[in-house]
Coordinates of N, CA, C and O in Angstrom, one line a residue:
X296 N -4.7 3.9 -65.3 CA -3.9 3.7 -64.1 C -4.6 4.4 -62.9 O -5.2 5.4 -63.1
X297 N -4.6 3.8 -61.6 CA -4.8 4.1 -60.5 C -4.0 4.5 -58.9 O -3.9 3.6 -58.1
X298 N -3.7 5.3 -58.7 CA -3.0 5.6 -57.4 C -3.8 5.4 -56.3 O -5.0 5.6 -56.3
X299 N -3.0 4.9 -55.3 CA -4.1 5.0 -54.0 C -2.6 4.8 -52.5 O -1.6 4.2 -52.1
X300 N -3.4 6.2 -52.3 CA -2.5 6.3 -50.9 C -3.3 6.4 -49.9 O -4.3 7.2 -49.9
X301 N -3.0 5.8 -49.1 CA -3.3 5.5 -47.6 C -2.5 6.8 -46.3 O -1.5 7.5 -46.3
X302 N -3.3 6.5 -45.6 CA -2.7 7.0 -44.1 C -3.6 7.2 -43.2 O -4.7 7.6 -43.4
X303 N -3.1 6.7 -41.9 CA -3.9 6.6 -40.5 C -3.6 5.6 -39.7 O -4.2 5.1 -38.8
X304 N -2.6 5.2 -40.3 CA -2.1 3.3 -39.5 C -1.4 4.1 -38.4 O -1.0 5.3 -38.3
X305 N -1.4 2.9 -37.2 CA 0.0 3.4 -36.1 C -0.5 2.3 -35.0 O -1.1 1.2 -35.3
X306 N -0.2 2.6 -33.9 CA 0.1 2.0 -32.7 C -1.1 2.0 -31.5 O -0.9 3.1 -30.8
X307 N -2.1 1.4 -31.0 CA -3.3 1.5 -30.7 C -2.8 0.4 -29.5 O -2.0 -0.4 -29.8
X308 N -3.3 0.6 -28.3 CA -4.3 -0.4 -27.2 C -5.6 -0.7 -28.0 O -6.2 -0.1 -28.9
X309 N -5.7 -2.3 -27.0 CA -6.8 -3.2 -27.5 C -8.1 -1.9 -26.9 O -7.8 -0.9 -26.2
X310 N -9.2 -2.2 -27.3 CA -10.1 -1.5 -27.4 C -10.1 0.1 -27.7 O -10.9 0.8 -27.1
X311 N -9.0 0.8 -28.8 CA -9.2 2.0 -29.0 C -9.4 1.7 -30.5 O -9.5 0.7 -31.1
X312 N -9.4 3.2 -30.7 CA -9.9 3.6 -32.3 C -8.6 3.8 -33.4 O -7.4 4.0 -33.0
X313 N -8.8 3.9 -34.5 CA -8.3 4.2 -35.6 C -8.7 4.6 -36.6 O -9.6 4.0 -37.2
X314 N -8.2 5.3 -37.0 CA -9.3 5.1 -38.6 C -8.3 5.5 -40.1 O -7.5 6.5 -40.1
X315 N -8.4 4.8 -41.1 CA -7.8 4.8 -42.1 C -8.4 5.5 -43.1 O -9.5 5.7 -43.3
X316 N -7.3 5.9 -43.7 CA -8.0 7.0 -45.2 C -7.2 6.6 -46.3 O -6.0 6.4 -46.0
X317 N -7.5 6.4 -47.6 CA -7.2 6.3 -48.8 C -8.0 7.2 -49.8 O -9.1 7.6 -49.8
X318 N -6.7 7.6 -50.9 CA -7.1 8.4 -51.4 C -6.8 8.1 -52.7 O -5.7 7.7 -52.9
X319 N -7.9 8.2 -53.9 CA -7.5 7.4 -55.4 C -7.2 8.9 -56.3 O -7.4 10.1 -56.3
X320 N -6.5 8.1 -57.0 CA -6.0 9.2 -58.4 C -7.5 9.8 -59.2 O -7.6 10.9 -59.6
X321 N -8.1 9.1 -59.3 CA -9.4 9.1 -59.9 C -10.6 8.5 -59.4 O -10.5 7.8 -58.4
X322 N -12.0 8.5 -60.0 CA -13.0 8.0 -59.4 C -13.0 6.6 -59.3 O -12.4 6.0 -60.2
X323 N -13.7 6.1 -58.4 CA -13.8 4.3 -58.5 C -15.3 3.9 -57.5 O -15.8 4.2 -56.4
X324 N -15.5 3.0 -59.0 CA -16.6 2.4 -58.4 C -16.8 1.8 -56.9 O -17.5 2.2 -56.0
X325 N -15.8 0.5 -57.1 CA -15.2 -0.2 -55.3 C -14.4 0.1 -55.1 O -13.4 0.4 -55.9
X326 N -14.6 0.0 -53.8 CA -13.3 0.0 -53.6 C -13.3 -0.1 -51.8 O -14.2 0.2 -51.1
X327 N -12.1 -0.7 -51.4 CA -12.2 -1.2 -50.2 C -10.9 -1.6 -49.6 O -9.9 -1.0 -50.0
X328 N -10.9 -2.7 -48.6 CA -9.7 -2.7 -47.6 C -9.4 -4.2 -47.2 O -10.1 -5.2 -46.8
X329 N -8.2 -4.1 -47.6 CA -8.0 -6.1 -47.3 C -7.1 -5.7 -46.1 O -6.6 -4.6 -46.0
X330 N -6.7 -6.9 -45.1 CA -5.3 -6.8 -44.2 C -4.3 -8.1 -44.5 O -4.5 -9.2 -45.0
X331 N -3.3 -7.6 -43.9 CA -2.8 -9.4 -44.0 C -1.7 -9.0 -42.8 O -0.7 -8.2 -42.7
X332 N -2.3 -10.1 -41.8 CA -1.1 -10.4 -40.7 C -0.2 -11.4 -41.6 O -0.4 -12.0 -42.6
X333 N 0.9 -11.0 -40.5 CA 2.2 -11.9 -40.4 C 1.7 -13.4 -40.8 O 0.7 -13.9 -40.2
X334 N 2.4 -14.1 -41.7 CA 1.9 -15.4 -42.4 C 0.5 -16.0 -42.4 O 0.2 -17.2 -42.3
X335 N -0.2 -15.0 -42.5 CA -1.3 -15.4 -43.1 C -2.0 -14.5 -44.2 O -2.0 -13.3 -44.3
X336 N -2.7 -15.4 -45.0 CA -3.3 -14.7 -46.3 C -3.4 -13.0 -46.2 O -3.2 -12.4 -45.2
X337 N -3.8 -12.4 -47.4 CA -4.7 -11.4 -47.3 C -6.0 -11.1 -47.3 O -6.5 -11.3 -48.4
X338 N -6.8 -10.7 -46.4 CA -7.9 -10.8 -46.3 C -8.7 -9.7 -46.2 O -8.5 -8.6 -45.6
X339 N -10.0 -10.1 -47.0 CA -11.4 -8.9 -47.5 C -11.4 -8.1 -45.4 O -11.6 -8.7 -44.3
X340 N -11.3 -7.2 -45.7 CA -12.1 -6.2 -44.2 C -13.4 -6.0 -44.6 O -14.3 -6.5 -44.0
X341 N -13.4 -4.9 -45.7 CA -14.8 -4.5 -46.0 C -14.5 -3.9 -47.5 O -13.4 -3.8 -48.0
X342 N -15.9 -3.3 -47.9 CA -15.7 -3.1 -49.5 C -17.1 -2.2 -49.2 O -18.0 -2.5 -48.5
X343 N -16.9 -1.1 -50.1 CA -17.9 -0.2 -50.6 C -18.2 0.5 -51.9 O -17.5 1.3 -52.5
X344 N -19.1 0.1 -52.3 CA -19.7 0.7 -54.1 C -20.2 2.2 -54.2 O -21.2 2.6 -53.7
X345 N -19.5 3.0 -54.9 CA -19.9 4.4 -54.9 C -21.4 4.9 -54.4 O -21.8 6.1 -54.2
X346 N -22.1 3.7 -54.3 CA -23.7 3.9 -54.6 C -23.7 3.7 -52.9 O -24.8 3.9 -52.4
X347 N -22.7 3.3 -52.0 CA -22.9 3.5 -50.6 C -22.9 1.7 -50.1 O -22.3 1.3 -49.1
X348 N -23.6 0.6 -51.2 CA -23.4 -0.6 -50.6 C -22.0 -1.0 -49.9 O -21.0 -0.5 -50.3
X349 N -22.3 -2.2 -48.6 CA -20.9 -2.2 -47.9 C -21.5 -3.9 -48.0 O -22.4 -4.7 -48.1
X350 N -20.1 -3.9 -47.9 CA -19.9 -5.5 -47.5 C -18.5 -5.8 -46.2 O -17.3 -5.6 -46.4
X351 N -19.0 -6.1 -45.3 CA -17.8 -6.6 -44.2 C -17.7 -8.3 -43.9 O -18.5 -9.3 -44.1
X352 N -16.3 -8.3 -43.4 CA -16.2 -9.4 -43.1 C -16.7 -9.5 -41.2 O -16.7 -8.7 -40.2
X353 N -16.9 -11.1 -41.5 CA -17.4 -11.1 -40.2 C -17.1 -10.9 -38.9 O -17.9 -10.6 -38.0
X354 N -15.5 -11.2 -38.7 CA -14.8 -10.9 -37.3 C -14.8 -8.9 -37.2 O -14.9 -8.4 -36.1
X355 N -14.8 -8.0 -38.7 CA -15.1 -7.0 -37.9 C -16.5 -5.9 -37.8 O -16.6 -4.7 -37.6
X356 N -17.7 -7.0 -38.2 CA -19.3 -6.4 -38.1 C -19.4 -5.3 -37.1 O -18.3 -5.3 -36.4
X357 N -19.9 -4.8 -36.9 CA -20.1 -4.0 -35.5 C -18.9 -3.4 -35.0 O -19.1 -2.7 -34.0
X358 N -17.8 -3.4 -35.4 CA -16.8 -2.7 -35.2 C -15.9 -1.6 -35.6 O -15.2 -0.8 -35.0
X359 N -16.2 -2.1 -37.5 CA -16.0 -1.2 -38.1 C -16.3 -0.7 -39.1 O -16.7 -1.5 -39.9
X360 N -16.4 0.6 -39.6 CA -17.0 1.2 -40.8 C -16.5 1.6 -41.9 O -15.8 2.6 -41.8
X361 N -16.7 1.1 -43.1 CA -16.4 1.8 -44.4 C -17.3 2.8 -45.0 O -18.5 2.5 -45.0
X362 N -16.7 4.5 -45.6 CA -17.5 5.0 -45.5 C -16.5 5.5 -46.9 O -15.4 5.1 -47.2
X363 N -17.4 6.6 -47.8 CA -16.3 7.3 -48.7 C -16.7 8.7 -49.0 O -17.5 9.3 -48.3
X364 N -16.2 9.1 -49.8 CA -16.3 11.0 -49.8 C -16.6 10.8 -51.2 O -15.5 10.9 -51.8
X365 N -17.5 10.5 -52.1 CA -17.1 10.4 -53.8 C -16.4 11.8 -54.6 O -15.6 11.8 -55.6
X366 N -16.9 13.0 -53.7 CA -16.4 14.1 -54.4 C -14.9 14.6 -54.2 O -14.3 15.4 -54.8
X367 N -14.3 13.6 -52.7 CA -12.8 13.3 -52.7 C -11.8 12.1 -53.5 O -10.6 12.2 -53.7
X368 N -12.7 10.9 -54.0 CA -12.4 10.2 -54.3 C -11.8 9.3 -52.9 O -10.9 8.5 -53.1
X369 N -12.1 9.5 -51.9 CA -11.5 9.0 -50.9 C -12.5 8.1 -50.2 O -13.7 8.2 -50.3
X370 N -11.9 7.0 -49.5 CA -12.7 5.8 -48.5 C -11.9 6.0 -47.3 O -10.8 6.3 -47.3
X371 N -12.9 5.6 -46.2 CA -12.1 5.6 -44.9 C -12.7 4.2 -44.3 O -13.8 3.6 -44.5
X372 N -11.7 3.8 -43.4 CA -12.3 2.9 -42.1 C -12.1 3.2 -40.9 O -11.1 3.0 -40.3
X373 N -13.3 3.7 -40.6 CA -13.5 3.7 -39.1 C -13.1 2.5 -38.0 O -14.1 1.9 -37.8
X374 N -12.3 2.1 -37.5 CA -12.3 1.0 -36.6 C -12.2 1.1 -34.8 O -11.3 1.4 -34.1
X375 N -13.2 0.7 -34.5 CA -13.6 0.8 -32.9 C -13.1 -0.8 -32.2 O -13.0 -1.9 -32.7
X376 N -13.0 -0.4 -31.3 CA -13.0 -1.6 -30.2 C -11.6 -2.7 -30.8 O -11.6 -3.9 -30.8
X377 N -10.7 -1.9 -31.3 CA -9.7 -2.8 -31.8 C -9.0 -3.7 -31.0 O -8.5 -3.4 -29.9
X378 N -9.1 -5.1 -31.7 CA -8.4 -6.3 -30.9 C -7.1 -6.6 -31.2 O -6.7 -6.3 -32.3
X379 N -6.4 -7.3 -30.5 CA -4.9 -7.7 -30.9 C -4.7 -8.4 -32.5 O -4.0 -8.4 -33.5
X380 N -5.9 -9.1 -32.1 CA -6.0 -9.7 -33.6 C -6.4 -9.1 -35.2 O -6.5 -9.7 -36.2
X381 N -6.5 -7.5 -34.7 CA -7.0 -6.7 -35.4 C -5.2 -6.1 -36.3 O -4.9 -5.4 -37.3
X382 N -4.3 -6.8 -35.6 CA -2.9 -6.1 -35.9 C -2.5 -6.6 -37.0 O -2.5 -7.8 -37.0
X383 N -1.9 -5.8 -38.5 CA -1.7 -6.3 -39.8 C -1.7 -5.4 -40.8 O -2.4 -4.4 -40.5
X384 N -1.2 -5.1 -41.9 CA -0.7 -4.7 -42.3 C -2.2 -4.2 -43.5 O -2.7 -5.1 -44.3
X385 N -2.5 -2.9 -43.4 CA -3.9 -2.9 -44.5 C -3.5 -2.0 -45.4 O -2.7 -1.1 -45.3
X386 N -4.3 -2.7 -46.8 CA -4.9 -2.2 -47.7 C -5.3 -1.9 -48.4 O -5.8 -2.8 -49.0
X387 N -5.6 -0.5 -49.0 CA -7.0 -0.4 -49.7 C -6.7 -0.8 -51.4 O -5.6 -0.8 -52.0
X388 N -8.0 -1.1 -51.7 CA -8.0 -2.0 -52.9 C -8.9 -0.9 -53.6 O -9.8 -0.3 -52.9
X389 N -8.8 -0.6 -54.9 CA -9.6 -0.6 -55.8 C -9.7 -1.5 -57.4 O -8.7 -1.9 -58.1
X390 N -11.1 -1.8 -57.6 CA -10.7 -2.7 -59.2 C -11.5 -1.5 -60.0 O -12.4 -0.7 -59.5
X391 N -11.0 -1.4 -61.3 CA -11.3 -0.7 -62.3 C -11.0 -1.3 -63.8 O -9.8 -1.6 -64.1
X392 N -11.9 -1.5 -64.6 CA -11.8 -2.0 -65.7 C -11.2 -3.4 -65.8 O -10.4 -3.8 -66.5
X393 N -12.0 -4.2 -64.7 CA -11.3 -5.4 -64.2 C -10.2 -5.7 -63.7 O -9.9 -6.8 -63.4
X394 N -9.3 -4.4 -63.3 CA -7.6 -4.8 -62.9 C -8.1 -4.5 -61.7 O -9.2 -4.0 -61.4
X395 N -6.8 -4.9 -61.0 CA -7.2 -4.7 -59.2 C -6.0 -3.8 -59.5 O -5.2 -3.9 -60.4
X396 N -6.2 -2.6 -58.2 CA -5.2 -1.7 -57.9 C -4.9 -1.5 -56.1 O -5.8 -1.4 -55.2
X397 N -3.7 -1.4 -55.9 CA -3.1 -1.4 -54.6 C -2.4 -0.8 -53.8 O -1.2 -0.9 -53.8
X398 N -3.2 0.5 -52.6 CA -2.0 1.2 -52.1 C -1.0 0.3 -51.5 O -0.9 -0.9 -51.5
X399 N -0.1 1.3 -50.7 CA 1.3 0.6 -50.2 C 1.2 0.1 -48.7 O 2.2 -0.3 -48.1
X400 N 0.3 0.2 -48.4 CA -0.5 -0.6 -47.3 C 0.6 0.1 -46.3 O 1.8 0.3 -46.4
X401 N -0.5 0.3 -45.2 CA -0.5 1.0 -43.6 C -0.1 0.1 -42.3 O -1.0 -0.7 -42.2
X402 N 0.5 -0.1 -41.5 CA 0.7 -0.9 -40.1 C -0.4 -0.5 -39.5 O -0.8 0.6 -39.6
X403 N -1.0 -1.3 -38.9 CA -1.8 -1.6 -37.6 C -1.5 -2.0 -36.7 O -1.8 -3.2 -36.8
X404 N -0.9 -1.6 -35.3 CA -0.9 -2.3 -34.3 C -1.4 -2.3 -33.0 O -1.4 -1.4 -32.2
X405 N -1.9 -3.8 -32.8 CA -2.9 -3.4 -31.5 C -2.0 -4.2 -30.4 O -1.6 -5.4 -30.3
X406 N -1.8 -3.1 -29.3 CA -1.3 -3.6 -28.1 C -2.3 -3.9 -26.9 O -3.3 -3.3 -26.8
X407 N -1.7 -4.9 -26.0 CA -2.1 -4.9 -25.0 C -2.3 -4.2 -23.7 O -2.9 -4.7 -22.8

């Protein structure tokens, strides 16, 4: 079994910062960050392998960063230049032993 808690969501103007942290019960290979607005899917942000490889999705390249602490067991995302469309509900993902595991996901919201 895996725990993963989150914190760092809240209430942002378009072009400020935030940054998210999650924190696992134990070590994990990936582990990473989906969002999901209001009626629409949930979707990959970015994803990081203990070994440092990242994978982002394309609307947030250049904007934001997944980074992790291995000796916390913790991942963060840095997010800059947030857009309205950036507002949604995230969470961090880890898979271990093939199961996926799920914090209780954080609000994001980006005002005008």
């Amino acid at each position: 079994q895996v725990q993963l808690v989150e914190s760092g969501g809240g209430l942002v103007q378009a072009g400020g910062s935030l940054r998210l942290s999650c924190v696992a019960s134990r070590s994990i290979n990936a582990m990473g960050w989906y969002r999901q607005a209001p009626g629409k899917q949930r979707e990959l942000v970015a994803v990081i392998t203990s070994g440092g490889g990242t994978i982002y999705a394309d609307s947030v390249k250049g904007r934001f960063t997944i980074s992790r602490d291995n000796a916390k067991n913790t991942v963060y995302l840095q997010m800059n230049s947030l857009k309205l469309e950036d507002t949604a509900v995230y969470y961090c993902n880890a898979v271990r032993l093939l199961k996926d595991y799920w914090g209780q996901g954080t609000q994001v919201t980006v005002s005008s």
